[in-house]
């Protein structure tokens, strides 16, 4: 007969943290949210860590190159969605890696005989305001001049005006020669009040640009997550169908970490995918797998070579897997069991495999609970979908601004490679919905508030690091009445006019 679990599976709503003693040093400013992103051996440093324990979901409505750049600036990782062509996804990864590299390869280049119309079209395509004018229109051609927004006025110029008429010519440009250090280049920028410094070879060919804004951004975003070349860290999703083509393209584009995007990870398909990647790349390519909800699922993926394991089935706000298939588990119970198994595996093998809590997050404090229960980081969809940087449209609904948000298992995403084992192009049924979430503005204006809540709660529990937090955290189940008691109750709340409302 079927196996029956004796205890019900629980959600984050059913737990609260109990405070511990806090020392005078235990203040939010002293806390660290740094966390491992991939597996490592006891006594060694993780090959890749994050400065905050948050990643954005592998979803069309959440994670593209704009989100990846914005989240890397704050210290996290975005996994660019896989439900698109290999070429499109690789191009997104490359845009992230090229966005800020100290020495930036020029992606916007034209010939001097082209026109203002070409400048405007290129700006729309790339979003770049600085265009290199080279003799052959390539990124490594001989530099003839530069065009920035200060060099033309659309309202006062004909669009057929040649570029060499209004560009800033090379004899009026301050530049540096290949071999200069990044520090020296930045000194030239500051000493000469420049926004851009071209780096040229000895024969005058364009090698790279150094931008003033990159230095400024680095100083403003102290937690930004970069690789050894000072480029933003970028993640990307893959599936278990076209990985033989997709993985090489993403690796060549510069992806730092991959994640198998699937509604259920305890499958031979994922083991085959991991086996192929290990055979082709060894341990140099980092790839997470999932999703699982129990001990057996974690051990299966850990032994298969996953660099991290995602935990959670059916808990996402747009996910209807439990409703359509009756499959899943309460997110809190799943995280608690998998975290316990992760720790046992570490003690037995000396290999630590981080776990990512994916789904079930409604309130900010749910993130904190997931971390306290043992998650190394959390994957969020709805949370990030609300921001300017997500790929979806901002629309007016009922007098309020909303952002569109849809699941990867919805007809809109049409991601049959993720859900339909039969491989049909049409979904047999949906496991996600098409919806709206309240628009919240920019990521940079919202994420620090969430992080401050996490840090503050850690201090309430007497912890300054996430590892210490997990050791010291004390959690208590709560009753339905406790949940009601924990919210505003038995009062009349004021509305925006100051008048009382029920």
Short mmCIF file of C-alpha atoms in Angstrom, two decimals:
data_model
loop_
_atom_site.label_atom_id
_atom_site.label_comp_id
_atom_site.label_asym_id
_atom_site.label_seq_id
_atom_site.Cartn_x
_atom_site.Cartn_y
_atom_site.Cartn_z
CA UNK A 1 0.00 0.00 0.00
CA UNK A 2 1.00 3.64 -0.35
CA UNK A 3 3.33 5.25 2.16
CA UNK A 4 1.72 7.85 4.43
CA UNK A 5 3.62 10.62 6.20
CA UNK A 6 2.46 10.94 9.77
CA UNK A 7 2.97 14.70 10.04
CA UNK A 8 1.24 17.27 7.81
CA UNK A 9 3.45 19.36 5.56
CA UNK A 10 3.67 22.96 6.73
CA UNK A 11 4.11 26.37 5.11
CA UNK A 12 6.19 29.33 6.24
CA UNK A 13 3.01 30.96 7.56
CA UNK A 14 2.87 28.27 10.23
CA UNK A 15 6.15 29.20 11.93
CA UNK A 16 7.63 32.07 13.90
CA UNK A 17 11.13 32.71 15.18
CA UNK A 18 11.72 33.01 18.92
CA UNK A 19 14.30 35.70 19.90
CA UNK A 20 17.67 34.91 21.46
CA UNK A 21 20.03 37.08 23.46
CA UNK A 22 21.55 39.88 21.36
CA UNK A 23 24.96 41.30 22.27
CA UNK A 24 25.83 45.00 21.79
CA UNK A 25 27.71 44.05 18.62
CA UNK A 26 24.62 42.46 17.14
CA UNK A 27 23.33 45.28 14.95
CA UNK A 28 22.26 45.09 11.27
CA UNK A 29 25.34 46.99 10.08
CA UNK A 30 27.58 44.21 11.43
CA UNK A 31 25.74 41.31 9.81
CA UNK A 32 26.89 39.41 6.71
CA UNK A 33 24.49 37.82 4.23
CA UNK A 34 27.25 36.14 2.23
CA UNK A 35 26.34 32.58 1.29
CA UNK A 36 27.76 29.76 -0.86
CA UNK A 37 26.15 29.31 -4.27
CA UNK A 38 27.78 26.02 -5.27
CA UNK A 39 29.18 22.86 -3.70
CA UNK A 40 32.55 22.83 -1.97
CA UNK A 41 34.66 20.53 0.17
CA UNK A 42 35.21 20.88 3.88
CA UNK A 43 38.04 23.29 4.61
CA UNK A 44 37.89 24.91 1.17
CA UNK A 45 36.32 28.16 -0.01
CA UNK A 46 33.26 27.84 -2.28
CA UNK A 47 34.19 28.46 -5.94
CA UNK A 48 31.25 30.88 -6.14
CA UNK A 49 29.48 32.74 -3.34
CA UNK A 50 26.85 35.47 -3.26
CA UNK A 51 26.80 38.59 -1.14
CA UNK A 52 23.05 38.30 -0.54
CA UNK A 53 21.01 35.07 -0.33
CA UNK A 54 18.62 35.85 -3.19
CA UNK A 55 18.39 34.75 -6.83
CA UNK A 56 15.70 35.50 -9.40
CA UNK A 57 13.63 32.73 -10.93
CA UNK A 58 14.20 31.15 -14.35
CA UNK A 59 11.09 32.79 -15.81
CA UNK A 60 10.18 34.82 -18.89
CA UNK A 61 8.40 37.38 -16.72
CA UNK A 62 11.29 37.76 -14.29
CA UNK A 63 14.85 37.18 -15.45
CA UNK A 64 16.45 38.73 -18.52
CA UNK A 65 19.70 40.66 -18.92
CA UNK A 66 18.31 43.83 -17.29
CA UNK A 67 17.30 41.93 -14.17
CA UNK A 68 20.64 40.10 -14.14
CA UNK A 69 22.55 43.38 -14.15
CA UNK A 70 20.33 44.98 -11.51
CA UNK A 71 20.53 41.99 -9.16
CA UNK A 72 24.28 41.51 -9.60
CA UNK A 73 24.71 45.15 -8.55
CA UNK A 74 23.01 44.25 -5.27
CA UNK A 75 25.02 41.06 -4.70
CA UNK A 76 22.71 38.33 -6.04
CA UNK A 77 22.35 36.23 -9.19
CA UNK A 78 19.66 36.19 -11.86
CA UNK A 79 19.03 33.02 -13.87
CA UNK A 80 18.13 34.22 -17.37
CA UNK A 81 15.15 32.27 -18.66
CA UNK A 82 15.64 29.26 -20.93
CA UNK A 83 12.27 29.27 -22.72
CA UNK A 84 13.72 31.10 -25.72
CA UNK A 85 16.15 30.27 -28.50
CA UNK A 86 19.71 29.33 -27.61
CA UNK A 87 20.98 32.35 -29.55
CA UNK A 88 18.71 34.82 -27.76
CA UNK A 89 19.57 33.51 -24.31
CA UNK A 90 23.31 33.50 -25.02
CA UNK A 91 23.06 37.08 -26.30
CA UNK A 92 21.41 38.12 -23.01
CA UNK A 93 24.21 36.49 -21.02
CA UNK A 94 26.81 38.23 -23.15
CA UNK A 95 25.16 41.62 -22.60
CA UNK A 96 25.44 41.08 -18.85
CA UNK A 97 29.08 40.09 -19.06
CA UNK A 98 29.90 43.03 -21.35
CA UNK A 99 27.98 45.58 -19.30
CA UNK A 100 30.73 46.22 -16.80
CA UNK A 101 34.14 44.74 -17.26
CA UNK A 102 36.50 47.56 -16.43
CA UNK A 103 37.75 47.36 -20.02
CA UNK A 104 34.55 47.08 -22.06
CA UNK A 105 34.56 45.76 -25.63
CA UNK A 106 32.57 48.14 -27.82
CA UNK A 107 29.24 46.69 -28.95
CA UNK A 108 28.06 49.87 -30.74
CA UNK A 109 30.15 50.70 -33.79
CA UNK A 110 29.54 52.49 -37.10
CA UNK A 111 31.50 53.80 -40.10
CA UNK A 112 32.04 57.56 -40.61
CA UNK A 113 29.97 57.52 -43.82
CA UNK A 114 26.85 56.29 -42.03
CA UNK A 115 24.14 58.67 -40.84
CA UNK A 116 22.34 60.04 -37.82
CA UNK A 117 19.52 57.63 -38.64
CA UNK A 118 21.96 54.76 -38.14
CA UNK A 119 23.04 56.24 -34.80
CA UNK A 120 19.43 56.45 -33.60
CA UNK A 121 18.61 52.93 -34.79
CA UNK A 122 21.70 51.52 -33.08
CA UNK A 123 20.84 53.28 -29.83
CA UNK A 124 17.36 51.73 -29.86
CA UNK A 125 18.86 48.30 -30.51
CA UNK A 126 21.64 48.35 -27.92
CA UNK A 127 20.63 51.08 -25.47
CA UNK A 128 24.16 52.48 -25.66
CA UNK A 129 24.70 56.23 -25.85
CA UNK A 130 28.38 55.96 -26.82
CA UNK A 131 29.10 54.84 -30.38
CA UNK A 132 32.60 54.16 -31.68
CA UNK A 133 33.23 55.36 -35.24
CA UNK A 134 35.83 53.11 -36.83
CA UNK A 135 37.14 52.93 -40.38
CA UNK A 136 35.34 49.65 -41.07
CA UNK A 137 32.48 49.86 -38.53
CA UNK A 138 33.80 47.01 -36.41
CA UNK A 139 34.70 46.91 -32.71
CA UNK A 140 38.41 46.57 -33.48
CA UNK A 141 38.68 48.88 -36.45
CA UNK A 142 40.86 52.00 -36.51
CA UNK A 143 39.17 54.61 -34.33
CA UNK A 144 38.07 57.68 -36.34
CA UNK A 145 35.86 59.35 -33.75
CA UNK A 146 33.17 58.94 -31.11
CA UNK A 147 29.50 59.93 -31.02
CA UNK A 148 27.65 60.54 -27.75
CA UNK A 149 24.31 62.18 -27.02
CA UNK A 150 26.08 65.55 -26.75
CA UNK A 151 27.15 65.45 -30.40
CA UNK A 152 23.74 65.74 -32.04
CA UNK A 153 20.31 67.28 -31.59
CA UNK A 154 17.56 65.31 -33.34
CA UNK A 155 15.19 68.28 -33.49
CA UNK A 156 17.77 70.43 -35.31
CA UNK A 157 19.43 67.91 -37.64
CA UNK A 158 18.41 65.89 -40.66
CA UNK A 159 18.54 62.16 -40.07
CA UNK A 160 20.55 61.70 -43.28
CA UNK A 161 23.43 63.80 -41.89
CA UNK A 162 26.70 61.86 -42.16
CA UNK A 163 28.31 60.75 -38.91
CA UNK A 164 31.68 62.33 -39.75
CA UNK A 165 29.97 65.74 -39.83
CA UNK A 166 28.98 65.76 -36.14
CA UNK A 167 31.18 63.14 -34.43
CA UNK A 168 34.01 64.11 -32.09
CA UNK A 169 37.12 63.30 -34.20
CA UNK A 170 40.05 61.31 -32.89
CA UNK A 171 42.36 64.36 -32.76
CA UNK A 172 40.06 65.88 -30.11
CA UNK A 173 39.74 62.72 -28.05
CA UNK A 174 41.84 61.82 -25.02
CA UNK A 175 42.72 58.14 -25.18
CA UNK A 176 45.11 55.63 -23.64
CA UNK A 177 47.28 52.90 -25.12
CA UNK A 178 46.73 49.18 -24.65
CA UNK A 179 48.54 47.84 -21.58
CA UNK A 180 47.40 50.57 -19.19
CA UNK A 181 46.01 49.35 -15.85
CA UNK A 182 42.39 49.94 -14.86
CA UNK A 183 43.52 52.16 -11.98
CA UNK A 184 45.63 54.29 -14.34
CA UNK A 185 42.73 54.53 -16.79
CA UNK A 186 40.38 55.71 -14.06
CA UNK A 187 42.93 58.30 -12.96
CA UNK A 188 42.99 59.72 -16.51
CA UNK A 189 39.19 59.83 -16.51
CA UNK A 190 39.06 61.74 -13.25
CA UNK A 191 41.98 64.06 -14.02
CA UNK A 192 40.44 65.08 -17.36
CA UNK A 193 36.78 65.02 -16.28
CA UNK A 194 35.91 62.43 -18.91
CA UNK A 195 32.93 60.09 -19.16
CA UNK A 196 34.64 57.69 -21.55
CA UNK A 197 38.25 56.71 -22.19
CA UNK A 198 39.03 54.74 -25.38
CA UNK A 199 41.88 52.24 -25.18
CA UNK A 200 43.76 51.91 -28.49
CA UNK A 201 46.40 49.56 -29.83
CA UNK A 202 49.72 50.99 -30.98
CA UNK A 203 48.40 51.19 -34.55
CA UNK A 204 45.27 53.10 -33.53
CA UNK A 205 42.76 50.26 -33.46
CA UNK A 206 40.02 50.27 -30.81
CA UNK A 207 40.65 47.75 -28.05
CA UNK A 208 38.12 48.74 -25.37
CA UNK A 209 36.42 51.54 -23.46
CA UNK A 210 36.67 52.44 -19.79
CA UNK A 211 33.60 54.26 -18.47
CA UNK A 212 33.40 56.72 -15.59
CA UNK A 213 29.99 55.33 -14.58
CA UNK A 214 31.49 51.88 -13.94
CA UNK A 215 33.79 53.30 -11.28
CA UNK A 216 30.92 55.27 -9.75
CA UNK A 217 28.62 52.25 -9.81
CA UNK A 218 31.26 50.14 -8.09
CA UNK A 219 31.51 52.65 -5.24
CA UNK A 220 27.72 52.95 -4.87
CA UNK A 221 27.11 49.18 -4.88
CA UNK A 222 29.49 47.81 -2.30
CA UNK A 223 27.93 44.33 -2.44
CA UNK A 224 27.97 43.98 -6.22
CA UNK A 225 28.80 40.48 -7.41
CA UNK A 226 31.56 40.29 -10.01
CA UNK A 227 33.90 37.67 -11.45
CA UNK A 228 37.70 37.75 -11.49
CA UNK A 229 37.59 40.18 -14.44
CA UNK A 230 35.27 42.61 -12.61
CA UNK A 231 32.32 41.59 -14.80
CA UNK A 232 28.89 41.01 -13.30
CA UNK A 233 28.09 37.40 -12.44
CA UNK A 234 25.35 35.98 -14.68
CA UNK A 235 23.29 32.82 -14.31
CA UNK A 236 21.23 31.04 -16.94
CA UNK A 237 18.57 28.35 -17.02
CA UNK A 238 18.80 25.19 -19.10
CA UNK A 239 16.41 22.31 -19.76
CA UNK A 240 16.82 18.56 -20.10
CA UNK A 241 16.16 18.51 -23.86
CA UNK A 242 18.59 20.71 -25.79
CA UNK A 243 21.40 20.96 -23.23
CA UNK A 244 23.97 19.63 -25.68
CA UNK A 245 23.50 22.80 -27.76
CA UNK A 246 22.46 25.27 -25.08
CA UNK A 247 25.19 24.67 -22.50
CA UNK A 248 28.16 25.33 -24.86
CA UNK A 249 26.53 28.52 -26.12
CA UNK A 250 25.92 29.80 -22.60
CA UNK A 251 29.41 28.88 -21.44
CA UNK A 252 30.95 30.63 -24.44
CA UNK A 253 28.82 33.70 -23.69
CA UNK A 254 30.33 33.79 -20.20
CA UNK A 255 27.61 32.33 -17.94
CA UNK A 256 29.03 31.78 -14.45
CA UNK A 257 26.40 29.32 -13.23
CA UNK A 258 23.59 27.30 -14.78
CA UNK A 259 20.37 25.89 -13.37
CA UNK A 260 18.23 23.06 -14.71
CA UNK A 261 14.73 24.50 -14.89
CA UNK A 262 12.17 21.80 -14.18
CA UNK A 263 9.01 21.34 -12.18
CA UNK A 264 10.39 18.08 -10.72
CA UNK A 265 14.04 17.08 -10.38
CA UNK A 266 13.99 13.51 -9.09
CA UNK A 267 14.30 12.13 -12.63
CA UNK A 268 16.73 10.29 -14.86
CA UNK A 269 16.50 13.25 -17.30
CA UNK A 270 18.30 15.48 -14.82
CA UNK A 271 20.92 12.86 -14.01
CA UNK A 272 21.61 12.47 -17.76
CA UNK A 273 21.94 16.24 -18.13
CA UNK A 274 24.35 16.51 -15.20
CA UNK A 275 26.34 13.51 -16.44
CA UNK A 276 26.75 15.09 -19.87
CA UNK A 277 27.93 18.41 -18.41
CA UNK A 278 30.44 16.69 -16.11
CA UNK A 279 31.72 14.58 -19.01
CA UNK A 280 32.18 17.61 -21.25
CA UNK A 281 33.40 20.19 -18.73
CA UNK A 282 34.37 18.40 -15.53
CA UNK A 283 33.73 20.62 -12.52
CA UNK A 284 34.45 23.88 -14.36
CA UNK A 285 30.79 24.47 -15.27
CA UNK A 286 28.62 25.05 -12.22
CA UNK A 287 25.04 23.81 -12.50
CA UNK A 288 22.18 23.53 -10.02
CA UNK A 289 19.33 21.03 -10.30
CA UNK A 290 15.85 20.41 -8.92
CA UNK A 291 13.21 20.74 -7.78
CA UNK A 292 12.87 18.21 -4.94
CA UNK A 293 11.00 18.14 -1.63
CA UNK A 294 12.52 15.30 0.39
CA UNK A 295 15.61 13.43 1.51
CA UNK A 296 15.65 10.97 -1.40
CA UNK A 297 15.39 13.71 -4.02
CA UNK A 298 18.28 15.69 -2.54
CA UNK A 299 20.58 12.67 -2.28
CA UNK A 300 19.78 11.67 -5.87
CA UNK A 301 20.81 15.08 -7.26
CA UNK A 302 23.78 15.50 -4.92
CA UNK A 303 25.20 12.14 -6.03
CA UNK A 304 24.46 13.04 -9.66
CA UNK A 305 26.78 16.04 -9.33
CA UNK A 306 24.46 19.02 -8.79
CA UNK A 307 26.29 22.11 -7.52
CA UNK A 308 23.17 23.22 -5.65
CA UNK A 309 19.72 21.74 -5.22
CA UNK A 310 16.44 23.61 -5.54
CA UNK A 311 13.72 22.74 -3.05
CA UNK A 312 10.00 23.21 -3.62
CA UNK A 313 7.15 21.90 -5.74
CA UNK A 314 3.84 23.70 -6.16
CA UNK A 315 4.49 26.57 -3.75
CA UNK A 316 4.96 29.41 -6.26
CA UNK A 317 2.29 32.08 -6.43
CA UNK A 318 1.54 31.34 -10.10
CA UNK A 319 2.12 27.57 -9.84
CA UNK A 320 -0.92 25.24 -9.91
CA UNK A 321 0.97 21.93 -9.93
CA UNK A 322 -0.65 20.84 -6.67
CA UNK A 323 -4.07 21.79 -7.99
CA UNK A 324 -3.71 20.02 -11.34
CA UNK A 325 -1.60 17.01 -10.36
CA UNK A 326 -1.83 16.62 -6.59
CA UNK A 327 1.97 16.72 -6.36
CA UNK A 328 4.01 18.78 -3.92
CA UNK A 329 4.76 19.47 -0.29
CA UNK A 330 4.46 22.38 2.12
CA UNK A 331 7.53 24.55 1.55
CA UNK A 332 8.62 24.81 5.18
CA UNK A 333 8.51 21.05 5.72
CA UNK A 334 10.39 20.45 2.46
CA UNK A 335 13.17 22.91 3.36
CA UNK A 336 13.54 21.53 6.89
CA UNK A 337 13.90 17.92 5.72
CA UNK A 338 16.25 18.69 2.83
CA UNK A 339 18.42 20.96 4.99
CA UNK A 340 18.77 18.19 7.55
CA UNK A 341 19.78 15.77 4.79
CA UNK A 342 22.24 18.32 3.36
CA UNK A 343 23.96 18.59 6.75
CA UNK A 344 24.12 14.80 7.13
CA UNK A 345 25.59 14.49 3.65
CA UNK A 346 28.22 17.10 4.55
CA UNK A 347 29.21 15.24 7.71
CA UNK A 348 29.46 11.90 5.88
CA UNK A 349 31.21 13.03 2.69
CA UNK A 350 32.86 16.35 3.51
CA UNK A 351 31.00 17.88 0.54
CA UNK A 352 28.60 20.75 1.17
CA UNK A 353 25.82 21.09 -1.43
CA UNK A 354 23.87 24.36 -0.94
CA UNK A 355 20.09 24.26 -1.13
CA UNK A 356 17.85 26.90 -2.65
CA UNK A 357 14.32 27.41 -1.35
CA UNK A 358 12.12 27.98 -4.41
CA UNK A 359 8.51 29.01 -3.84
CA UNK A 360 6.18 29.71 -0.95
CA UNK A 361 7.46 33.25 -0.32
CA UNK A 362 4.62 35.72 0.23
CA UNK A 363 6.04 38.09 2.84
CA UNK A 364 9.61 39.26 3.40
CA UNK A 365 9.81 37.40 6.68
CA UNK A 366 9.21 34.13 4.81
CA UNK A 367 12.67 34.60 3.27
CA UNK A 368 14.12 34.92 6.76
CA UNK A 369 12.31 31.79 7.91
CA UNK A 370 13.58 29.82 4.91
CA UNK A 371 17.16 30.87 5.74
CA UNK A 372 16.69 29.99 9.41
CA UNK A 373 15.36 26.56 8.43
CA UNK A 374 18.56 25.85 6.50
CA UNK A 375 18.21 27.28 3.00
CA UNK A 376 21.44 28.80 1.73
CA UNK A 377 19.52 31.13 -0.56
CA UNK A 378 16.03 31.69 -1.94
CA UNK A 379 14.78 31.83 -5.53
CA UNK A 380 12.04 34.43 -6.01
CA UNK A 381 9.69 35.03 -8.92
CA UNK A 382 6.75 37.21 -7.88
CA UNK A 383 9.02 39.36 -5.71
CA UNK A 384 11.27 40.39 -8.61
CA UNK A 385 8.48 40.47 -11.22
CA UNK A 386 7.12 43.64 -9.55
CA UNK A 387 10.12 45.77 -10.41
CA UNK A 388 11.04 48.00 -13.35
CA UNK A 389 13.86 45.67 -14.30
CA UNK A 390 11.66 42.63 -14.99
CA UNK A 391 10.90 41.95 -18.68
CA UNK A 392 7.10 42.15 -18.41
CA UNK A 393 4.87 45.09 -19.29
CA UNK A 394 3.64 47.65 -16.78
CA UNK A 395 -0.11 48.11 -17.24
CA UNK A 396 -2.96 50.01 -15.60
CA UNK A 397 -5.53 47.70 -14.00
CA UNK A 398 -8.43 49.09 -11.98
CA UNK A 399 -6.71 52.41 -11.50
CA UNK A 400 -3.44 50.91 -10.23
CA UNK A 401 -0.20 50.07 -12.00
CA UNK A 402 0.51 46.37 -12.31
CA UNK A 403 3.20 44.21 -13.86
CA UNK A 404 2.26 41.17 -15.91
CA UNK A 405 3.40 37.89 -14.37
CA UNK A 406 2.94 34.41 -15.80
CA UNK A 407 4.19 30.95 -15.00
CA UNK A 408 6.56 28.92 -17.12
CA UNK A 409 3.92 26.18 -17.17
CA UNK A 410 1.27 28.50 -18.63
CA UNK A 411 0.11 28.58 -22.23
CA UNK A 412 1.65 32.04 -22.54
CA UNK A 413 5.13 30.69 -21.83
CA UNK A 414 4.46 27.59 -23.98
CA UNK A 415 7.49 26.00 -22.38
CA UNK A 416 6.67 22.43 -23.33
CA UNK A 417 10.30 21.38 -22.85
CA UNK A 418 9.93 21.99 -19.14
CA UNK A 419 6.65 20.27 -18.37
CA UNK A 420 5.47 17.88 -21.09
CA UNK A 421 7.47 14.67 -20.86
CA UNK A 422 6.02 13.58 -24.18
CA UNK A 423 7.74 16.48 -25.93
CA UNK A 424 4.66 17.81 -27.70
CA UNK A 425 4.75 21.44 -28.74
CA UNK A 426 1.29 22.04 -27.28
CA UNK A 427 0.86 21.75 -23.53
CA UNK A 428 -1.44 18.90 -22.49
CA UNK A 429 -2.49 21.01 -19.51
CA UNK A 430 -1.25 24.08 -17.68
CA UNK A 431 0.72 24.10 -14.44
CA UNK A 432 0.96 27.90 -14.20
CA UNK A 433 -1.35 30.88 -14.52
CA UNK A 434 -1.22 34.26 -16.28
CA UNK A 435 -1.65 37.08 -13.78
CA UNK A 436 -0.69 40.55 -12.49
CA UNK A 437 1.36 41.68 -9.51
CA UNK A 438 1.36 45.19 -8.01
CA UNK A 439 4.04 47.39 -9.57
CA UNK A 440 6.66 48.35 -6.97
CA UNK A 441 9.19 50.61 -8.74
CA UNK A 442 12.90 49.89 -9.06
CA UNK A 443 14.70 46.94 -7.55
CA UNK A 444 17.30 49.22 -5.97
CA UNK A 445 14.60 51.12 -4.05
CA UNK A 446 12.95 47.97 -2.66
CA UNK A 447 15.53 45.24 -2.15
CA UNK A 448 17.51 47.08 0.58
CA UNK A 449 14.36 47.20 2.73
CA UNK A 450 13.94 43.43 2.46
CA UNK A 451 17.60 42.84 3.26
CA UNK A 452 17.42 45.15 6.28
CA UNK A 453 14.49 43.11 7.63
CA UNK A 454 16.56 39.92 7.30
CA UNK A 455 19.56 41.50 9.02
CA UNK A 456 17.40 42.92 11.80
CA UNK A 457 15.76 39.54 12.47
CA UNK A 458 19.17 37.86 12.55
CA UNK A 459 20.19 40.30 15.26
CA UNK A 460 17.02 39.51 17.21
CA UNK A 461 18.20 35.91 17.15
CA UNK A 462 21.75 36.81 18.21
CA UNK A 463 23.40 35.99 14.86
CA UNK A 464 25.78 37.96 12.64
CA UNK A 465 26.18 35.42 9.80
CA UNK A 466 23.76 33.10 8.06
CA UNK A 467 25.62 30.04 9.32
CA UNK A 468 25.32 31.32 12.88
CA UNK A 469 21.67 32.19 12.26
CA UNK A 470 20.89 28.59 11.27
CA UNK A 471 22.67 27.28 14.36
CA UNK A 472 20.96 29.63 16.81
CA UNK A 473 17.49 29.94 15.28
CA UNK A 474 14.60 28.67 17.37
CA UNK A 475 11.32 28.14 15.53
CA UNK A 476 7.86 27.51 16.88
CA UNK A 477 4.76 26.29 15.04
CA UNK A 478 1.84 28.68 15.36
CA UNK A 479 -1.89 28.15 15.57
CA UNK A 480 -4.44 29.76 13.27
CA UNK A 481 -5.36 32.20 16.03
CA UNK A 482 -1.69 33.11 16.52
CA UNK A 483 -1.53 34.15 12.87
CA UNK A 484 -4.54 36.44 13.35
CA UNK A 485 -3.04 37.83 16.55
CA UNK A 486 0.19 38.65 14.71
CA UNK A 487 -1.54 41.02 12.28
CA UNK A 488 -3.24 44.33 12.95
CA UNK A 489 -6.53 43.50 14.66
CA UNK A 490 -9.34 45.05 16.68
CA UNK A 491 -8.54 48.54 15.42
CA UNK A 492 -9.73 50.83 12.64
CA UNK A 493 -6.92 51.46 10.18
CA UNK A 494 -6.47 54.85 8.56
CA UNK A 495 -6.66 55.14 4.79
CA UNK A 496 -4.61 57.62 2.73
CA UNK A 497 -7.01 60.41 3.66
CA UNK A 498 -6.55 59.79 7.37
CA UNK A 499 -10.11 58.52 7.73
CA UNK A 500 -10.76 55.24 9.55
CA UNK A 501 -11.47 52.06 7.58
CA UNK A 502 -12.36 48.57 8.69
#
